[in-house]
N, C-alpha and C. Protein backbone atom coordinates (compact mmCIF):
# COMPACT_ATOMS: atom_id res chain seq x y z
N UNK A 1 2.05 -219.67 54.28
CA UNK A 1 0.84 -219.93 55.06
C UNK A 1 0.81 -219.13 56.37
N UNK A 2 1.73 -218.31 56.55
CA UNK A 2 1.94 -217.50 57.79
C UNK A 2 0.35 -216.79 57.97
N UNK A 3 0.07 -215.87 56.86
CA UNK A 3 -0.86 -214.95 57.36
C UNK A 3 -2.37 -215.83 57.68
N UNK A 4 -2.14 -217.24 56.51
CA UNK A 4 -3.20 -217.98 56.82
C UNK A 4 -3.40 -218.28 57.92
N UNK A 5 -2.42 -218.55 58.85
CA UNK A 5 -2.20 -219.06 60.15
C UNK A 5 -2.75 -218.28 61.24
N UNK A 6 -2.72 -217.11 61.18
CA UNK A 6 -2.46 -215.98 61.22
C UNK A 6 -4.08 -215.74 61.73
N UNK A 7 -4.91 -215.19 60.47
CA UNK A 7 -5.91 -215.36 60.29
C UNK A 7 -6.42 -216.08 61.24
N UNK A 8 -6.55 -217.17 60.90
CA UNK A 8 -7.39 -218.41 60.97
C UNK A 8 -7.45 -218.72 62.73
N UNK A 9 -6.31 -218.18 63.39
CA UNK A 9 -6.25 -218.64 64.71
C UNK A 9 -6.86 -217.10 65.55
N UNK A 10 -7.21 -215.85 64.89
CA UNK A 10 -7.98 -214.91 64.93
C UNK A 10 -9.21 -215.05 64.95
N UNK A 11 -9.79 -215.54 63.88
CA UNK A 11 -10.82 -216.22 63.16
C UNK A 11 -11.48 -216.84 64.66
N UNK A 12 -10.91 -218.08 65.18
CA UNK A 12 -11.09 -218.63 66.10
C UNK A 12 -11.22 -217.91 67.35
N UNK A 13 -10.71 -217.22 67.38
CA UNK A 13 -10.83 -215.85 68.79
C UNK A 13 -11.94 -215.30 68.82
N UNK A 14 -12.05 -214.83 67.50
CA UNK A 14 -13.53 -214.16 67.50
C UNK A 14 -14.90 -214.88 67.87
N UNK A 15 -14.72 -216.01 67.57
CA UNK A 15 -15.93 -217.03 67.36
C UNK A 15 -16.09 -217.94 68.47
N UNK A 16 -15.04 -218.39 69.19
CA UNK A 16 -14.96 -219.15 70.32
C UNK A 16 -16.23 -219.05 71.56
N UNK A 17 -16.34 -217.98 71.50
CA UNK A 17 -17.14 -217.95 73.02
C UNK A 17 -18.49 -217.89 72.68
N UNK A 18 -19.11 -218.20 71.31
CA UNK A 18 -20.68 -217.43 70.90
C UNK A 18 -21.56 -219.10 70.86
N UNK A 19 -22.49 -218.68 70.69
CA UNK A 19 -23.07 -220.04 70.75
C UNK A 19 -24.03 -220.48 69.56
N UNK A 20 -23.99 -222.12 69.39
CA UNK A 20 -24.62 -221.81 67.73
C UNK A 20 -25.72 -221.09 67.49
N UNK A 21 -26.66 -220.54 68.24
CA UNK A 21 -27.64 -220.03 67.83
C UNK A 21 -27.39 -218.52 67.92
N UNK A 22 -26.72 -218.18 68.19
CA UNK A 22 -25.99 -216.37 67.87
C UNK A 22 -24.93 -216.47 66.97
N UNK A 23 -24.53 -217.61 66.49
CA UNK A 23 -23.97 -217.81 64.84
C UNK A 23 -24.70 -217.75 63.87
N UNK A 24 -25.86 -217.99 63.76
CA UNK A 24 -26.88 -218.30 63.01
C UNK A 24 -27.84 -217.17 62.80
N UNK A 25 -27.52 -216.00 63.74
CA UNK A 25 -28.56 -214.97 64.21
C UNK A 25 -28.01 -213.97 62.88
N UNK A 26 -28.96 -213.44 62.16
CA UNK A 26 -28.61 -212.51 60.89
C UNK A 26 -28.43 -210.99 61.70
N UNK A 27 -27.55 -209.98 61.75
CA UNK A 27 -27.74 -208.78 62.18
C UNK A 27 -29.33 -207.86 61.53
N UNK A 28 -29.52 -208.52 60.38
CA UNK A 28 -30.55 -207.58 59.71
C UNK A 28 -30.91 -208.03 58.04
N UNK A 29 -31.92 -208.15 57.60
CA UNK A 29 -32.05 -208.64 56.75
C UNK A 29 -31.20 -208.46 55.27
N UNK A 30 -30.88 -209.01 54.81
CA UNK A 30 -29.84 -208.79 53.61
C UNK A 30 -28.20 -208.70 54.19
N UNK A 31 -27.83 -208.87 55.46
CA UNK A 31 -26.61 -209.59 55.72
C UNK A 31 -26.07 -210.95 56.48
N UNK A 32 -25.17 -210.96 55.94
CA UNK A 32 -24.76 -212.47 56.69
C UNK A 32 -24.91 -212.59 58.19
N UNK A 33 -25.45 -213.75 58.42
CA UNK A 33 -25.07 -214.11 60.02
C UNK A 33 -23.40 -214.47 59.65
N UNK A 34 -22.75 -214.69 61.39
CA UNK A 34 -21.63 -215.39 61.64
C UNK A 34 -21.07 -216.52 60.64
N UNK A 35 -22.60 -217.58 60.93
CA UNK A 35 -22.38 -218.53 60.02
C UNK A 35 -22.09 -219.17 58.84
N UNK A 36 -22.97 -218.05 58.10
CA UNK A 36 -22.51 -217.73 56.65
C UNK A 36 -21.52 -216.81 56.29
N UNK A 37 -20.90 -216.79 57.36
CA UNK A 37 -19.67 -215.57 56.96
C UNK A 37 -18.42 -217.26 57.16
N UNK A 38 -18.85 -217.98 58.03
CA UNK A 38 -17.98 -219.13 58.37
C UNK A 38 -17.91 -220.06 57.17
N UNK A 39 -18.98 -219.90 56.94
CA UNK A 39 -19.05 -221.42 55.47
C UNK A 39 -18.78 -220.47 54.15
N UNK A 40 -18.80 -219.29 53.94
CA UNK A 40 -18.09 -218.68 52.45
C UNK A 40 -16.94 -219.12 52.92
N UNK A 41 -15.90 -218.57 53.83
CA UNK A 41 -14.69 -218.59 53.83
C UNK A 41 -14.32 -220.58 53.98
N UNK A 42 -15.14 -220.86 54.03
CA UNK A 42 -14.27 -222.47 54.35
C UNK A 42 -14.62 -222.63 52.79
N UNK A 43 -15.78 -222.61 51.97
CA UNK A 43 -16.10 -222.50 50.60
C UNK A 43 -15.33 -221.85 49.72
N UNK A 44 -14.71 -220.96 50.03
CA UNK A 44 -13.83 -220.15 49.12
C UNK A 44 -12.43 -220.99 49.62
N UNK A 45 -11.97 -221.33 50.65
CA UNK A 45 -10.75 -222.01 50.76
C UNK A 45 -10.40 -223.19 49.85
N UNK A 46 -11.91 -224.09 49.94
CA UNK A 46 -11.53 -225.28 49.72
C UNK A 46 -11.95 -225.02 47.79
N UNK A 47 -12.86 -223.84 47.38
CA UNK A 47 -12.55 -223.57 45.91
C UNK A 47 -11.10 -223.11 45.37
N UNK A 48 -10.81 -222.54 46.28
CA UNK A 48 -9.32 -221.78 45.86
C UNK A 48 -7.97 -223.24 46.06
N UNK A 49 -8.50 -223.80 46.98
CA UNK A 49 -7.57 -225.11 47.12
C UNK A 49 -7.59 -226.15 45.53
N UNK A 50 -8.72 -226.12 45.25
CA UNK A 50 -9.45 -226.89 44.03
C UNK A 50 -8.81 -226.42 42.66
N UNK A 51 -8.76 -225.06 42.61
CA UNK A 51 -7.79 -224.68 41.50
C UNK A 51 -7.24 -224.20 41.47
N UNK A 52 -6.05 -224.73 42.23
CA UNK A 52 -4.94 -224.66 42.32
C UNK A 52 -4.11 -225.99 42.10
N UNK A 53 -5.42 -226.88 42.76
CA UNK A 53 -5.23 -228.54 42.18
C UNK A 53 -5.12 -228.63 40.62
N UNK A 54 -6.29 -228.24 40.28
CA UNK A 54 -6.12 -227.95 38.58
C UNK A 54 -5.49 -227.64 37.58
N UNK A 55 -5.09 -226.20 38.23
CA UNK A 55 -4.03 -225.86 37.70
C UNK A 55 -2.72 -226.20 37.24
N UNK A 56 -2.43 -226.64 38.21
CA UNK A 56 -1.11 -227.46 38.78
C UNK A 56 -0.98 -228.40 37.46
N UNK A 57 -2.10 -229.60 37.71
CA UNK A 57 -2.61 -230.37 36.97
C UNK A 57 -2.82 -230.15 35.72
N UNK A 58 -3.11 -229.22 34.82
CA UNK A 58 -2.88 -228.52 33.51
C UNK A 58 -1.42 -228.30 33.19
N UNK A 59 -1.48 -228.66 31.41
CA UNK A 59 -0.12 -228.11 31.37
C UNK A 59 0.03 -227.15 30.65
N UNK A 60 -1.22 -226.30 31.09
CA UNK A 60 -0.92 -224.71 30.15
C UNK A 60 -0.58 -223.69 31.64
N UNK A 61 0.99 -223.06 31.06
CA UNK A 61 1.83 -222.16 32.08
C UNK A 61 1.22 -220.85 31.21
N UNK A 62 0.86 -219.74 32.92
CA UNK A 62 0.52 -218.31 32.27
C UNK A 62 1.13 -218.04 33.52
N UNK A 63 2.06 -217.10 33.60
CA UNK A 63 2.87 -216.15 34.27
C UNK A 63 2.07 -215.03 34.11
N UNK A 64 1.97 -214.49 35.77
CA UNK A 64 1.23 -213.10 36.13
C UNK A 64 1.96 -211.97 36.61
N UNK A 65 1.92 -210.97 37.13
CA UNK A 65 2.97 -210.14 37.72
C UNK A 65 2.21 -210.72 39.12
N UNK A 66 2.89 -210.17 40.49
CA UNK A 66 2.54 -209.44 41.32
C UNK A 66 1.60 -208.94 41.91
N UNK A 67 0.54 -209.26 42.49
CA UNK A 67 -0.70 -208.28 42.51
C UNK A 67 -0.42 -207.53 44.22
N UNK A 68 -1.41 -206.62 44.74
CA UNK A 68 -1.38 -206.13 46.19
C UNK A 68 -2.13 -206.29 46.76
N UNK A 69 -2.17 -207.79 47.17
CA UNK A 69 -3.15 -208.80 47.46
C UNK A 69 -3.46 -208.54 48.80
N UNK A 70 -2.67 -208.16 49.72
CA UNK A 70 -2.86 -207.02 50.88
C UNK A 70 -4.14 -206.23 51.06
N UNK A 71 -4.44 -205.29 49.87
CA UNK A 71 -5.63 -204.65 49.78
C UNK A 71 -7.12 -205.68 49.70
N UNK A 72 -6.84 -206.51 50.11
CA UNK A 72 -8.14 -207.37 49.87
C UNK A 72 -8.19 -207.05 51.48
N UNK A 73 -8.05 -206.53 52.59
CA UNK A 73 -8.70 -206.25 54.04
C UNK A 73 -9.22 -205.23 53.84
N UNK A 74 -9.31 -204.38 52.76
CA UNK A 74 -9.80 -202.95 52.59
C UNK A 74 -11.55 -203.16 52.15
N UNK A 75 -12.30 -202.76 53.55
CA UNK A 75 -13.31 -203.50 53.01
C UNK A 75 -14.57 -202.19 52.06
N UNK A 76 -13.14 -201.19 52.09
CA UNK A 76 -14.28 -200.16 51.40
C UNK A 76 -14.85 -200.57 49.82
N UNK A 77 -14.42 -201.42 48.67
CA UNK A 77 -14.37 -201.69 47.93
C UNK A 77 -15.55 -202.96 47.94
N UNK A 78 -16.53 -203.10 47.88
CA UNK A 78 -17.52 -204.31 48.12
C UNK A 78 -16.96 -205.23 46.38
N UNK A 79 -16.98 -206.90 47.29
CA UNK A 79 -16.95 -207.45 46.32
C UNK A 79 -17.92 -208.90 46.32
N UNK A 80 -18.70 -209.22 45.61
CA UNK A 80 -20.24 -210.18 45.11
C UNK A 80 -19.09 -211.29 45.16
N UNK A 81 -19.70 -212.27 46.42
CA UNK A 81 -18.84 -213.43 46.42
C UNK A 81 -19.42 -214.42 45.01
N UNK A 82 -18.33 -215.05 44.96
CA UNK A 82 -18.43 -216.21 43.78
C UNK A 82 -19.86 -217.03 43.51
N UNK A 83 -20.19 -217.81 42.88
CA UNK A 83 -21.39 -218.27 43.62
C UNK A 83 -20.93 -219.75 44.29
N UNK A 84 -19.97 -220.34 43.87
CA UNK A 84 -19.29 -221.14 44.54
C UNK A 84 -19.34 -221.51 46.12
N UNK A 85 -19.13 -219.99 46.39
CA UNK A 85 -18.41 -219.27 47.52
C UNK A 85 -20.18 -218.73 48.43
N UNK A 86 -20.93 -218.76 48.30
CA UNK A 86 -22.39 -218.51 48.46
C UNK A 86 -22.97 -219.41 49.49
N UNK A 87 -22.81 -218.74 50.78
CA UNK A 87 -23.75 -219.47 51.50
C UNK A 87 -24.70 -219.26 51.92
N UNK A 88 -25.44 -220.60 52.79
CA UNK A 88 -26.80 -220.67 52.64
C UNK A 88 -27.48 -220.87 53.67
N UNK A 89 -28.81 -220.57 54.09
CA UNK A 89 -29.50 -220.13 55.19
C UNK A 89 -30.14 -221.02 56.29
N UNK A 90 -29.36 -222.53 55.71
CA UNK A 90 -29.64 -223.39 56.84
C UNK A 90 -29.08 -223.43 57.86
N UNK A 91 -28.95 -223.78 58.99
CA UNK A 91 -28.88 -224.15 60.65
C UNK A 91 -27.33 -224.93 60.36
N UNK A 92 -26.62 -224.23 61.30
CA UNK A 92 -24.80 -224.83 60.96
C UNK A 92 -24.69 -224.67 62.60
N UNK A 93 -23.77 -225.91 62.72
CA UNK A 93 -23.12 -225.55 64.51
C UNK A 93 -21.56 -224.97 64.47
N UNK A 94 -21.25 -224.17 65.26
CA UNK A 94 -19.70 -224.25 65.29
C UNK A 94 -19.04 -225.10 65.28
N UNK A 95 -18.99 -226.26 65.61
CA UNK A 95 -18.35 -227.52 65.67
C UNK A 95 -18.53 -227.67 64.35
N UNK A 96 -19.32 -227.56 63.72
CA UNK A 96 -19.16 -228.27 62.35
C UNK A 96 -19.22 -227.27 61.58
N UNK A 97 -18.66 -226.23 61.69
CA UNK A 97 -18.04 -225.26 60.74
C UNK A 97 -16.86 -225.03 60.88
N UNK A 98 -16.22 -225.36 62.36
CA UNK A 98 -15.01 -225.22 62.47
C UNK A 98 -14.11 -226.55 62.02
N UNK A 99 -15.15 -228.20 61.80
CA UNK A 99 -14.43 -228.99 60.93
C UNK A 99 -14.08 -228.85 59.81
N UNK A 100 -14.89 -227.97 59.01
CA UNK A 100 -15.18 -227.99 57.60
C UNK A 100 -13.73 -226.51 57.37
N UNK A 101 -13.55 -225.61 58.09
CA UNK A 101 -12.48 -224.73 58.00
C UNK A 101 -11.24 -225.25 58.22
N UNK A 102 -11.59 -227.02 59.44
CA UNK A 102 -10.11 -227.22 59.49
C UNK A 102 -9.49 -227.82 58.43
N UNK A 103 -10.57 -228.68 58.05
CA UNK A 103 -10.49 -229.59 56.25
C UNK A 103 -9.88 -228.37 55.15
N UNK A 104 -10.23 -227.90 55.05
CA UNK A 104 -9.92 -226.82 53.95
C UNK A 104 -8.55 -226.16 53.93
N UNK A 105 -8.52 -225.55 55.53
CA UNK A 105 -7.52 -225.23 56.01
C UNK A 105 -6.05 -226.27 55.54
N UNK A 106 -6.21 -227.50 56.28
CA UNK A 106 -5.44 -228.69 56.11
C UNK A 106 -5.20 -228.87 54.38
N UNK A 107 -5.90 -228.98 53.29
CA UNK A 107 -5.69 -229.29 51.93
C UNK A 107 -4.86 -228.22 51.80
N UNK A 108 -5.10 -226.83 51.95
CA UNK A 108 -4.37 -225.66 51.64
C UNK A 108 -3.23 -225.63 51.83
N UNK A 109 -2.86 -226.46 53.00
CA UNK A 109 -1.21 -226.04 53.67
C UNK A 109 -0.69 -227.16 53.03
N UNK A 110 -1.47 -228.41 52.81
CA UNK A 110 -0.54 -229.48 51.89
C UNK A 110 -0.32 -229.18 50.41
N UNK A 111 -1.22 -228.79 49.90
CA UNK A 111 -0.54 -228.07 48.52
C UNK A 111 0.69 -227.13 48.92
N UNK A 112 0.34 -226.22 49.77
CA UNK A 112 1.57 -224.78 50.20
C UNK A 112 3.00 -225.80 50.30
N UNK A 113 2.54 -227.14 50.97
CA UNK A 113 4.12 -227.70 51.45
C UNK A 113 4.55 -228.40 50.58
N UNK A 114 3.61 -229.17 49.60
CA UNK A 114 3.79 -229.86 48.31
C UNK A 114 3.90 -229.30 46.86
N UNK A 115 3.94 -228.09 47.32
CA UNK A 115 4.13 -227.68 45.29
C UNK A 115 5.55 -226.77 45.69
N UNK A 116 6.35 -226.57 44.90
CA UNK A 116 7.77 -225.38 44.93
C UNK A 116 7.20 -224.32 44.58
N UNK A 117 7.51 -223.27 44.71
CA UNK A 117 7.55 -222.13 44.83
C UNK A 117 7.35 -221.60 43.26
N UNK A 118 8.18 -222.42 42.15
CA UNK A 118 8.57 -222.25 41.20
C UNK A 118 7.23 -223.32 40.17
N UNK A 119 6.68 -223.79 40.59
CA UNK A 119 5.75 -224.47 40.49
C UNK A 119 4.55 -223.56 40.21
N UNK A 120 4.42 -223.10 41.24
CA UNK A 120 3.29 -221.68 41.66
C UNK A 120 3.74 -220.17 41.00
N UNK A 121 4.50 -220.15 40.81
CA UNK A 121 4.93 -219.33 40.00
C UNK A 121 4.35 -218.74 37.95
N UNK A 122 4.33 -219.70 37.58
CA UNK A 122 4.44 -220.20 36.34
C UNK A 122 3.16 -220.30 35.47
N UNK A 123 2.19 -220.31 36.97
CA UNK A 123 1.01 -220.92 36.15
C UNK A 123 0.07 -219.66 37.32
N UNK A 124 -1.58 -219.34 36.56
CA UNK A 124 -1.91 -218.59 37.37
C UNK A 124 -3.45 -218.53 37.53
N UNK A 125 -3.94 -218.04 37.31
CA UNK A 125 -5.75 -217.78 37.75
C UNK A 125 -6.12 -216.27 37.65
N UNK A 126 -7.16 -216.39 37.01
CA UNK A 126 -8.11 -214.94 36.97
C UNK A 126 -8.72 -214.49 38.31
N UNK A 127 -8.83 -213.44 38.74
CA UNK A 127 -9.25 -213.30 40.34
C UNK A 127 -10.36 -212.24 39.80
N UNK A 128 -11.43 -212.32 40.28
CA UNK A 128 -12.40 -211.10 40.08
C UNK A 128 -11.89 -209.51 40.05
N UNK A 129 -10.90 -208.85 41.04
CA UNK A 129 -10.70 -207.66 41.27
C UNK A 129 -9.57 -207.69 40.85
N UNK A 130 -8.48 -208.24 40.90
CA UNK A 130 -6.76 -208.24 40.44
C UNK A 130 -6.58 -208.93 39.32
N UNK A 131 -7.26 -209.65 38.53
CA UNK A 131 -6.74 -209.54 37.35
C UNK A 131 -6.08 -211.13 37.51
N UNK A 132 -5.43 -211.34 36.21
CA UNK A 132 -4.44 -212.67 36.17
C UNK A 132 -3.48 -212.47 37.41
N UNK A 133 -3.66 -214.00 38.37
CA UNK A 133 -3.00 -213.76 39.29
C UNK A 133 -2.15 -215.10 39.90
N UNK A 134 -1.04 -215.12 39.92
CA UNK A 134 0.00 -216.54 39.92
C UNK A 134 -0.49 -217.38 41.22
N UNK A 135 -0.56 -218.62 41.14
CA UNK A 135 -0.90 -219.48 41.87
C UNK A 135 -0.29 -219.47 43.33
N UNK A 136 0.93 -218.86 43.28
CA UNK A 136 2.07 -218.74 44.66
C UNK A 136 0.87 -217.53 45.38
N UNK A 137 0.53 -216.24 45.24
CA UNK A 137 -0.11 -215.54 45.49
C UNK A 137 -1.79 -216.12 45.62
N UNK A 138 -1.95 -216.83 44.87
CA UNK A 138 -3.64 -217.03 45.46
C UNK A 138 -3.60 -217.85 47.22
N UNK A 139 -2.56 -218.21 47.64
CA UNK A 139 -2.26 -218.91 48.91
C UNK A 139 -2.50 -217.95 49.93
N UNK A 140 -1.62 -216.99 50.49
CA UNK A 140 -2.23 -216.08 51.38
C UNK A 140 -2.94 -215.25 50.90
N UNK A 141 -3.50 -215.14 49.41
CA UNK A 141 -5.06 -214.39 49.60
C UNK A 141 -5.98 -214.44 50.39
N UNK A 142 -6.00 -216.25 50.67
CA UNK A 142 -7.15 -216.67 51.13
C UNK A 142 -7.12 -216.03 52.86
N UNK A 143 -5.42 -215.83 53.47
CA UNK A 143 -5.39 -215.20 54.30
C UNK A 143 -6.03 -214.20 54.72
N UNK A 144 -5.98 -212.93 53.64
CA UNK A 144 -5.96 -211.74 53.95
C UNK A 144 -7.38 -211.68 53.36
N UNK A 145 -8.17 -212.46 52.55
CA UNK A 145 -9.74 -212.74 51.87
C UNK A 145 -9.98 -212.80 53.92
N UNK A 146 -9.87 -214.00 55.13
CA UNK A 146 -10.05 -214.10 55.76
C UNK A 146 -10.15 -213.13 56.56
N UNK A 147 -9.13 -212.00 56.91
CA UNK A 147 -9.01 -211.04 57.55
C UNK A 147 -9.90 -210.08 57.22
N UNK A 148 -10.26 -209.96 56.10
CA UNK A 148 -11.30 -208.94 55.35
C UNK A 148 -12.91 -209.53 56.71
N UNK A 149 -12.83 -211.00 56.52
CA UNK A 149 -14.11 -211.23 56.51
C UNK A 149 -13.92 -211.20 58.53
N UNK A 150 -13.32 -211.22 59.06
CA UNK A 150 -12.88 -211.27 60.71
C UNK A 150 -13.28 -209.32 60.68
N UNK A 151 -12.94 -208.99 59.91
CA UNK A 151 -13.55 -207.57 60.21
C UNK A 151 -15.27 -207.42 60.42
N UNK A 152 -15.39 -208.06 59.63
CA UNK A 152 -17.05 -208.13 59.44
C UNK A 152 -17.68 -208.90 60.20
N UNK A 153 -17.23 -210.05 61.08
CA UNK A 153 -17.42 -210.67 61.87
C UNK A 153 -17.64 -209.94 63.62
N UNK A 154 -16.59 -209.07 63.26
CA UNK A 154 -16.94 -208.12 64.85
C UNK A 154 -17.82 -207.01 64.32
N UNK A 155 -18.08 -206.36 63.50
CA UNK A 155 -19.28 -205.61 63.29
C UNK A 155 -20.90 -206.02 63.55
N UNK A 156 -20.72 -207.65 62.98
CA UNK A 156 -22.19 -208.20 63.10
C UNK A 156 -21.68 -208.54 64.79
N UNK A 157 -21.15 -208.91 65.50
CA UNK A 157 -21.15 -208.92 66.74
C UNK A 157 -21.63 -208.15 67.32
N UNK A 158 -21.12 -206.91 67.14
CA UNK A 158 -21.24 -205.58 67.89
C UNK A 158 -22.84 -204.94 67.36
N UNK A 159 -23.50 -205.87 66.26
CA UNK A 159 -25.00 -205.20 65.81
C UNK A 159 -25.81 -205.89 66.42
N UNK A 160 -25.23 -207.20 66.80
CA UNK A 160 -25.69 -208.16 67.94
C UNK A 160 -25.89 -208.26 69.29
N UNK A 161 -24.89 -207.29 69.56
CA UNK A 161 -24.53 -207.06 70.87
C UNK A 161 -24.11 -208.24 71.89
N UNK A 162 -23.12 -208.77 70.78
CA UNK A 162 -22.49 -209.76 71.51
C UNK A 162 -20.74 -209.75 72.10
């Protein structure tokens, strides 16, 4: 959970000083505001938390290799979030996006501290761009999924001029 940590207290740097209604502000039509860049990633946490619950919970084991899950900050490669993962164009406050990241956040690290290593190992998940990918590794994806999206977060800033 390092890079999650990592992330996430970045995440918070960036966002700290803006106010909900320049969270909410779209740079330009057809991209995300702040906000919806805040609720995919708490949406994708708490989906990626979800099956991993499942998984777990299944007793069909598929062993994956390795992936270079790293390259998910590379934001030259565009990737069509889930629809899961799809957010939406209503009115969100920071306060209550930053509960909903800490919730997510929090399930994530209790699976990370509650399953072995060897646990996560064994069993795995299809990922849109990498292929079959072991459950130990979908954990700091969500990290470095985060870091991808903290990039994009100071761009719409800076189109904002905030």
């Amino acid at each position: 959970m390092n890079i999650n940590d990592q992330a996430r207290e970045e995440l918070y740097k960036q966002v700290s000083q803006l106010s909900d209604e320049q969270i909410n502000q779209k740079p330009s039509e057809g991209r995300w505001s702040i906000k919806q860049l805040l609720q995919h990633l708490y949406l994708m946490e708490g989906g990626v938390a979800k099956t991993i619950q499942s998984q777990l919970a299944s007793d069909k084991q598929k062993q994956a290799q390795d992936k270079p899950i790293e390259l998910t900050v590379n934001r030259s490669t565009k990737v069509k979030a889930p629809a899961f993962a799809v957010p939406t164009e209503e009115f969100a406050s920071l306060e209550e996006l930053q509960a909903k990241l800490s919730a997510t956040h929090e399930t994530l690290r209790q699976l990370s501290e509650n399953t072995t290593e060897e646990q996560l190992e064994v069993k795995s998940y299809p990922h849109p761009v990498f292929g079959e990918m072991n459950l130990k590794q979908w954990i700091p994806f969500v990290g470095y999924h985060e870091l991808r999206h903290i990039e994009q977060i100071k761009e719409v800033k800076k189109q904002l001029h905030l």
